[in-house]
Amino acid sequence: MILVDSSVWIDFFRGGRSAQSQTLASCLGDSSIEVGMADLVLFEVMRGFRASAVMRQAQALMSALPQVEIGGTAHVLKAAERYRQLRQSGRTVRSPIDVLLASYCITHGHTLLHRDADFESLKTLGGLDTWPDPSPESNG
């Protein structure tokens, strides 16, 4: 399963032409790829719409995807532990939802599609499969 960060969804709904938005569009059009919708990402995206009609269209699209709850006591505690590990290594992630999302992906082996540099800090914990992969071997 691929989970998509709000940074990509927001760009997608604004008609952005980033590689991540184009990848999302391709994934949504390919029934062999499972794109999941994290509950707290849904919150982040939905809170930003100004036009009700556009919001309803976005909600219909995102609600049709498999829904994933990234909270819950056990998962929140594991995410907090991962956040503390980052802080101890001198890294700070600005969004608690990003920590929860990345931690959920690590725990469940999901790929994360994003446009947010904070996820690269979270990759240092190990086990986070992201797209794009900025490693040198993926660029050539």
Short mmCIF file of N, CA and C in Angstrom, two decimals:
data_model
loop_
_atom_site.label_atom_id
_atom_site.label_comp_id
_atom_site.label_asym_id
_atom_site.label_seq_id
_atom_site.Cartn_x
_atom_site.Cartn_y
_atom_site.Cartn_z
N MET A 1 0.85 -1.19 0.00
CA MET A 1 0.00 0.00 0.00
C MET A 1 0.88 1.24 0.00
N ILE A 2 0.42 2.24 -0.71
CA ILE A 2 1.08 3.55 -0.70
C ILE A 2 0.20 4.51 0.08
N LEU A 3 0.80 5.17 1.07
CA LEU A 3 0.11 6.24 1.77
C LEU A 3 0.70 7.56 1.27
N VAL A 4 -0.14 8.56 1.18
CA VAL A 4 0.24 9.83 0.55
C VAL A 4 0.14 10.94 1.58
N ASP A 5 1.22 11.69 1.71
CA ASP A 5 1.24 12.82 2.64
C ASP A 5 0.39 13.97 2.12
N SER A 6 -0.07 14.80 3.04
CA SER A 6 -0.91 15.95 2.66
C SER A 6 -0.19 16.89 1.70
N SER A 7 1.13 16.97 1.77
CA SER A 7 1.88 17.85 0.86
C SER A 7 1.61 17.48 -0.61
N VAL A 8 1.46 16.21 -0.88
CA VAL A 8 1.20 15.75 -2.25
C VAL A 8 -0.27 15.96 -2.60
N TRP A 9 -1.17 15.58 -1.68
CA TRP A 9 -2.61 15.76 -1.94
C TRP A 9 -2.94 17.22 -2.23
N ILE A 10 -2.38 18.12 -1.44
CA ILE A 10 -2.68 19.55 -1.61
C ILE A 10 -2.20 20.02 -2.97
N ASP A 11 -0.99 19.63 -3.35
CA ASP A 11 -0.47 19.99 -4.67
C ASP A 11 -1.34 19.38 -5.77
N PHE A 12 -1.76 18.14 -5.59
CA PHE A 12 -2.61 17.44 -6.55
C PHE A 12 -3.92 18.20 -6.77
N PHE A 13 -4.59 18.59 -5.68
CA PHE A 13 -5.87 19.27 -5.80
C PHE A 13 -5.74 20.70 -6.30
N ARG A 14 -4.56 21.28 -6.18
CA ARG A 14 -4.32 22.62 -6.74
C ARG A 14 -3.92 22.54 -8.21
N GLY A 15 -3.88 21.34 -8.76
CA GLY A 15 -3.49 21.18 -10.16
C GLY A 15 -1.99 21.23 -10.37
N GLY A 16 -1.23 20.96 -9.29
CA GLY A 16 0.22 21.00 -9.39
C GLY A 16 0.76 19.97 -10.36
N ARG A 17 1.91 20.27 -10.92
CA ARG A 17 2.51 19.38 -11.92
C ARG A 17 3.80 18.76 -11.39
N SER A 18 3.95 18.69 -10.08
CA SER A 18 5.15 18.09 -9.51
C SER A 18 5.19 16.61 -9.87
N ALA A 19 6.37 16.05 -9.79
CA ALA A 19 6.53 14.61 -10.05
C ALA A 19 5.66 13.79 -9.10
N GLN A 20 5.56 14.25 -7.85
CA GLN A 20 4.76 13.53 -6.86
C GLN A 20 3.28 13.56 -7.20
N SER A 21 2.78 14.72 -7.62
CA SER A 21 1.36 14.83 -8.02
C SER A 21 1.07 13.96 -9.23
N GLN A 22 1.99 13.95 -10.17
CA GLN A 22 1.81 13.11 -11.35
C GLN A 22 1.86 11.63 -10.98
N THR A 23 2.73 11.29 -10.04
CA THR A 23 2.79 9.90 -9.57
C THR A 23 1.48 9.53 -8.89
N LEU A 24 0.95 10.43 -8.07
CA LEU A 24 -0.33 10.17 -7.42
C LEU A 24 -1.43 9.94 -8.45
N ALA A 25 -1.50 10.78 -9.46
CA ALA A 25 -2.50 10.63 -10.51
C ALA A 25 -2.36 9.28 -11.19
N SER A 26 -1.14 8.88 -11.48
CA SER A 26 -0.90 7.58 -12.11
C SER A 26 -1.33 6.43 -11.21
N CYS A 27 -1.00 6.53 -9.93
CA CYS A 27 -1.37 5.48 -8.98
C CYS A 27 -2.89 5.37 -8.84
N LEU A 28 -3.56 6.51 -8.81
CA LEU A 28 -5.02 6.50 -8.69
C LEU A 28 -5.67 5.89 -9.93
N GLY A 29 -5.01 6.01 -11.07
CA GLY A 29 -5.55 5.46 -12.31
C GLY A 29 -5.16 4.02 -12.58
N ASP A 30 -4.38 3.43 -11.69
CA ASP A 30 -3.90 2.06 -11.88
C ASP A 30 -4.49 1.17 -10.79
N SER A 31 -5.45 0.33 -11.16
CA SER A 31 -6.14 -0.49 -10.17
C SER A 31 -5.24 -1.54 -9.51
N SER A 32 -4.03 -1.75 -10.06
CA SER A 32 -3.11 -2.72 -9.44
C SER A 32 -2.32 -2.10 -8.29
N ILE A 33 -2.43 -0.78 -8.12
CA ILE A 33 -1.73 -0.09 -7.04
C ILE A 33 -2.74 0.34 -5.99
N GLU A 34 -2.48 -0.08 -4.75
CA GLU A 34 -3.39 0.28 -3.67
C GLU A 34 -2.90 1.56 -2.99
N VAL A 35 -3.70 2.60 -3.10
CA VAL A 35 -3.42 3.87 -2.44
C VAL A 35 -4.35 3.96 -1.24
N GLY A 36 -3.78 4.14 -0.06
CA GLY A 36 -4.58 4.25 1.15
C GLY A 36 -4.71 5.70 1.59
N MET A 37 -5.72 5.96 2.41
CA MET A 37 -5.97 7.31 2.91
C MET A 37 -5.86 7.31 4.43
N ALA A 38 -4.83 7.95 4.93
CA ALA A 38 -4.64 8.04 6.38
C ALA A 38 -5.59 9.08 6.96
N ASP A 39 -6.24 8.72 8.06
CA ASP A 39 -7.27 9.59 8.64
C ASP A 39 -6.77 11.00 8.97
N LEU A 40 -5.60 11.11 9.54
CA LEU A 40 -5.11 12.44 9.92
C LEU A 40 -4.63 13.24 8.72
N VAL A 41 -4.22 12.56 7.66
CA VAL A 41 -3.90 13.25 6.40
C VAL A 41 -5.19 13.79 5.79
N LEU A 42 -6.24 12.99 5.86
CA LEU A 42 -7.55 13.45 5.38
C LEU A 42 -7.94 14.74 6.11
N PHE A 43 -7.75 14.79 7.41
CA PHE A 43 -8.02 16.00 8.19
C PHE A 43 -7.19 17.18 7.68
N GLU A 44 -5.88 16.96 7.50
CA GLU A 44 -5.01 18.04 7.04
C GLU A 44 -5.46 18.60 5.70
N VAL A 45 -5.82 17.72 4.79
CA VAL A 45 -6.21 18.16 3.45
C VAL A 45 -7.58 18.85 3.48
N MET A 46 -8.55 18.24 4.13
CA MET A 46 -9.92 18.76 4.12
C MET A 46 -10.04 20.12 4.80
N ARG A 47 -9.22 20.38 5.78
CA ARG A 47 -9.35 21.66 6.50
C ARG A 47 -8.93 22.86 5.66
N GLY A 48 -8.23 22.62 4.55
CA GLY A 48 -7.71 23.73 3.76
C GLY A 48 -8.57 24.19 2.60
N PHE A 49 -9.64 23.48 2.30
CA PHE A 49 -10.46 23.87 1.15
C PHE A 49 -11.30 25.10 1.47
N ARG A 50 -11.36 26.00 0.51
CA ARG A 50 -12.21 27.18 0.66
C ARG A 50 -13.54 27.00 -0.05
N ALA A 51 -13.52 26.38 -1.21
CA ALA A 51 -14.73 26.21 -2.01
C ALA A 51 -15.40 24.87 -1.66
N SER A 52 -16.66 24.93 -1.29
CA SER A 52 -17.39 23.74 -0.87
C SER A 52 -17.50 22.68 -1.96
N ALA A 53 -17.70 23.10 -3.19
CA ALA A 53 -17.86 22.14 -4.29
C ALA A 53 -16.58 21.35 -4.50
N VAL A 54 -15.44 22.02 -4.48
CA VAL A 54 -14.15 21.36 -4.64
C VAL A 54 -13.90 20.44 -3.45
N MET A 55 -14.26 20.91 -2.27
CA MET A 55 -14.08 20.10 -1.07
C MET A 55 -14.88 18.80 -1.17
N ARG A 56 -16.12 18.88 -1.64
CA ARG A 56 -16.95 17.67 -1.76
C ARG A 56 -16.37 16.69 -2.77
N GLN A 57 -15.83 17.21 -3.87
CA GLN A 57 -15.21 16.33 -4.88
C GLN A 57 -13.97 15.63 -4.29
N ALA A 58 -13.16 16.40 -3.58
CA ALA A 58 -11.97 15.83 -2.97
C ALA A 58 -12.34 14.79 -1.92
N GLN A 59 -13.35 15.11 -1.13
CA GLN A 59 -13.79 14.17 -0.09
C GLN A 59 -14.30 12.87 -0.71
N ALA A 60 -15.03 12.97 -1.80
CA ALA A 60 -15.54 11.77 -2.47
C ALA A 60 -14.38 10.91 -2.96
N LEU A 61 -13.38 11.52 -3.57
CA LEU A 61 -12.22 10.78 -4.07
C LEU A 61 -11.47 10.11 -2.92
N MET A 62 -11.14 10.89 -1.90
CA MET A 62 -10.32 10.35 -0.82
C MET A 62 -11.09 9.35 0.03
N SER A 63 -12.38 9.53 0.18
CA SER A 63 -13.19 8.60 0.98
C SER A 63 -13.39 7.26 0.28
N ALA A 64 -13.22 7.23 -1.04
CA ALA A 64 -13.36 5.97 -1.78
C ALA A 64 -12.13 5.07 -1.63
N LEU A 65 -11.04 5.62 -1.12
CA LEU A 65 -9.81 4.84 -0.92
C LEU A 65 -9.89 4.05 0.38
N PRO A 66 -9.10 2.98 0.49
CA PRO A 66 -9.04 2.26 1.77
C PRO A 66 -8.60 3.22 2.87
N GLN A 67 -9.36 3.26 3.96
CA GLN A 67 -9.09 4.18 5.06
C GLN A 67 -8.18 3.53 6.11
N VAL A 68 -7.21 4.29 6.58
CA VAL A 68 -6.23 3.81 7.54
C VAL A 68 -6.21 4.76 8.73
N GLU A 69 -6.38 4.21 9.92
CA GLU A 69 -6.29 5.02 11.15
C GLU A 69 -4.87 4.93 11.68
N ILE A 70 -4.17 6.06 11.65
CA ILE A 70 -2.75 6.06 12.03
C ILE A 70 -2.53 6.41 13.50
N GLY A 71 -3.59 6.62 14.25
CA GLY A 71 -3.46 6.90 15.67
C GLY A 71 -3.60 5.62 16.48
N GLY A 72 -4.23 5.72 17.62
CA GLY A 72 -4.37 4.58 18.52
C GLY A 72 -3.24 4.58 19.53
N THR A 73 -3.53 4.14 20.72
CA THR A 73 -2.57 4.25 21.83
C THR A 73 -1.24 3.60 21.54
N ALA A 74 -1.24 2.35 21.12
CA ALA A 74 0.03 1.64 20.90
C ALA A 74 0.85 2.34 19.81
N HIS A 75 0.19 2.75 18.75
CA HIS A 75 0.92 3.38 17.66
C HIS A 75 1.42 4.77 18.05
N VAL A 76 0.62 5.50 18.78
CA VAL A 76 1.03 6.84 19.23
C VAL A 76 2.27 6.75 20.11
N LEU A 77 2.28 5.76 20.98
CA LEU A 77 3.45 5.59 21.86
C LEU A 77 4.70 5.23 21.06
N LYS A 78 4.56 4.39 20.05
CA LYS A 78 5.70 4.03 19.20
C LYS A 78 6.18 5.25 18.41
N ALA A 79 5.25 6.04 17.90
CA ALA A 79 5.61 7.26 17.16
C ALA A 79 6.34 8.24 18.08
N ALA A 80 5.87 8.37 19.31
CA ALA A 80 6.53 9.26 20.27
C ALA A 80 7.96 8.79 20.55
N GLU A 81 8.14 7.49 20.64
CA GLU A 81 9.48 6.94 20.85
C GLU A 81 10.39 7.28 19.66
N ARG A 82 9.85 7.15 18.46
CA ARG A 82 10.64 7.49 17.27
C ARG A 82 10.95 8.98 17.22
N TYR A 83 10.00 9.81 17.61
CA TYR A 83 10.23 11.26 17.65
C TYR A 83 11.37 11.58 18.63
N ARG A 84 11.33 10.94 19.79
CA ARG A 84 12.38 11.17 20.80
C ARG A 84 13.75 10.74 20.27
N GLN A 85 13.80 9.64 19.52
CA GLN A 85 15.06 9.20 18.92
C GLN A 85 15.61 10.28 17.98
N LEU A 86 14.74 10.86 17.19
CA LEU A 86 15.17 11.93 16.28
C LEU A 86 15.69 13.13 17.05
N ARG A 87 14.96 13.53 18.08
CA ARG A 87 15.38 14.69 18.89
C ARG A 87 16.75 14.44 19.52
N GLN A 88 16.97 13.22 19.99
CA GLN A 88 18.25 12.88 20.61
C GLN A 88 19.40 12.95 19.60
N SER A 89 19.08 12.75 18.32
CA SER A 89 20.11 12.83 17.29
C SER A 89 20.21 14.24 16.70
N GLY A 90 19.47 15.19 17.27
CA GLY A 90 19.55 16.58 16.83
C GLY A 90 18.61 16.96 15.71
N ARG A 91 17.65 16.10 15.40
CA ARG A 91 16.70 16.38 14.32
C ARG A 91 15.33 16.69 14.92
N THR A 92 14.64 17.64 14.30
CA THR A 92 13.29 17.98 14.74
C THR A 92 12.35 17.90 13.54
N VAL A 93 11.25 17.19 13.72
CA VAL A 93 10.20 17.14 12.69
C VAL A 93 9.10 18.07 13.15
N ARG A 94 8.70 18.99 12.29
CA ARG A 94 7.76 20.04 12.68
C ARG A 94 6.34 19.56 12.91
N SER A 95 5.91 18.55 12.18
CA SER A 95 4.52 18.13 12.26
C SER A 95 4.36 16.80 12.99
N PRO A 96 3.60 16.79 14.08
CA PRO A 96 3.35 15.52 14.76
C PRO A 96 2.62 14.51 13.86
N ILE A 97 1.79 15.01 12.96
CA ILE A 97 1.08 14.11 12.05
C ILE A 97 2.08 13.43 11.11
N ASP A 98 3.11 14.13 10.68
CA ASP A 98 4.14 13.51 9.85
C ASP A 98 4.83 12.37 10.59
N VAL A 99 5.09 12.57 11.87
CA VAL A 99 5.73 11.52 12.67
C VAL A 99 4.81 10.31 12.77
N LEU A 100 3.54 10.55 13.03
CA LEU A 100 2.57 9.44 13.10
C LEU A 100 2.48 8.70 11.77
N LEU A 101 2.41 9.44 10.67
CA LEU A 101 2.29 8.84 9.34
C LEU A 101 3.53 8.01 9.01
N ALA A 102 4.71 8.57 9.21
CA ALA A 102 5.94 7.83 8.92
C ALA A 102 6.07 6.61 9.81
N SER A 103 5.76 6.77 11.08
CA SER A 103 5.84 5.65 12.01
C SER A 103 4.89 4.53 11.61
N TYR A 104 3.69 4.89 11.18
CA TYR A 104 2.72 3.89 10.72
C TYR A 104 3.27 3.15 9.50
N CYS A 105 3.85 3.89 8.57
CA CYS A 105 4.42 3.27 7.36
C CYS A 105 5.57 2.33 7.72
N ILE A 106 6.42 2.74 8.66
CA ILE A 106 7.52 1.89 9.10
C ILE A 106 6.97 0.59 9.70
N THR A 107 6.01 0.73 10.60
CA THR A 107 5.46 -0.42 11.30
C THR A 107 4.77 -1.40 10.36
N HIS A 108 4.07 -0.88 9.36
CA HIS A 108 3.25 -1.72 8.48
C HIS A 108 3.87 -2.00 7.11
N GLY A 109 5.07 -1.46 6.87
CA GLY A 109 5.77 -1.73 5.61
C GLY A 109 5.16 -1.06 4.40
N HIS A 110 4.50 0.08 4.60
CA HIS A 110 3.89 0.81 3.49
C HIS A 110 4.88 1.82 2.92
N THR A 111 4.70 2.15 1.65
CA THR A 111 5.49 3.20 1.00
C THR A 111 4.81 4.54 1.23
N LEU A 112 5.60 5.57 1.42
CA LEU A 112 5.08 6.92 1.65
C LEU A 112 5.45 7.81 0.48
N LEU A 113 4.44 8.38 -0.16
CA LEU A 113 4.63 9.36 -1.24
C LEU A 113 4.53 10.74 -0.62
N HIS A 114 5.57 11.55 -0.78
CA HIS A 114 5.60 12.85 -0.09
C HIS A 114 6.35 13.90 -0.88
N ARG A 115 6.21 15.16 -0.39
CA ARG A 115 6.97 16.31 -0.91
C ARG A 115 7.53 17.12 0.25
N ASP A 116 7.90 16.49 1.32
CA ASP A 116 8.24 17.16 2.57
C ASP A 116 9.59 16.66 3.07
N ALA A 117 10.55 17.57 3.21
CA ALA A 117 11.91 17.20 3.62
C ALA A 117 11.96 16.58 5.01
N ASP A 118 10.98 16.84 5.87
CA ASP A 118 10.99 16.25 7.21
C ASP A 118 11.00 14.72 7.16
N PHE A 119 10.43 14.15 6.12
CA PHE A 119 10.41 12.69 6.03
C PHE A 119 11.80 12.11 5.82
N GLU A 120 12.72 12.90 5.27
CA GLU A 120 14.08 12.41 5.10
C GLU A 120 14.75 12.24 6.47
N SER A 121 14.42 13.11 7.43
CA SER A 121 14.91 12.91 8.80
C SER A 121 14.34 11.62 9.38
N LEU A 122 13.06 11.39 9.12
CA LEU A 122 12.43 10.18 9.64
C LEU A 122 13.02 8.92 9.01
N LYS A 123 13.51 9.03 7.78
CA LYS A 123 14.15 7.87 7.13
C LYS A 123 15.39 7.42 7.88
N THR A 124 16.05 8.33 8.60
CA THR A 124 17.27 7.95 9.32
C THR A 124 17.00 6.93 10.41
N LEU A 125 15.74 6.77 10.81
CA LEU A 125 15.39 5.76 11.82
C LEU A 125 15.44 4.35 11.23
N GLY A 126 15.39 4.26 9.92
CA GLY A 126 15.40 2.97 9.24
C GLY A 126 14.00 2.43 9.03
N GLY A 127 13.82 1.76 7.91
CA GLY A 127 12.57 1.08 7.63
C GLY A 127 11.51 1.89 6.92
N LEU A 128 11.76 3.18 6.64
CA LEU A 128 10.76 3.99 5.97
C LEU A 128 11.05 4.00 4.47
N ASP A 129 10.13 3.43 3.70
CA ASP A 129 10.24 3.38 2.25
C ASP A 129 9.48 4.60 1.71
N THR A 130 10.20 5.50 1.06
CA THR A 130 9.56 6.72 0.56
C THR A 130 9.71 6.83 -0.95
N TRP A 131 8.80 7.58 -1.53
CA TRP A 131 8.92 8.02 -2.91
C TRP A 131 8.77 9.53 -2.87
N PRO A 132 9.65 10.30 -3.38
CA PRO A 132 10.82 9.85 -4.11
C PRO A 132 11.91 9.37 -3.18
N ASP A 133 12.78 8.52 -3.70
CA ASP A 133 13.95 8.04 -2.96
C ASP A 133 15.14 8.86 -3.43
N PRO A 134 15.66 9.76 -2.56
CA PRO A 134 16.73 10.66 -3.00
C PRO A 134 18.12 10.03 -2.99
N SER A 135 18.22 8.73 -2.70
CA SER A 135 19.55 8.12 -2.64
C SER A 135 20.21 8.18 -4.02
N PRO A 136 21.55 8.30 -4.05
CA PRO A 136 22.25 8.45 -5.34
C PRO A 136 21.97 7.30 -6.31
N GLU A 137 21.85 6.07 -5.80
CA GLU A 137 21.63 4.96 -6.70
C GLU A 137 20.26 4.98 -7.35
N SER A 138 19.29 5.73 -6.77
CA SER A 138 17.95 5.80 -7.37
C SER A 138 17.87 6.89 -8.44
N ASN A 139 18.88 7.72 -8.53
CA ASN A 139 18.86 8.82 -9.48
C ASN A 139 19.57 8.52 -10.78
N GLY A 140 20.13 7.35 -10.93
CA GLY A 140 20.87 7.14 -12.13
C GLY A 140 20.59 5.83 -12.71
#
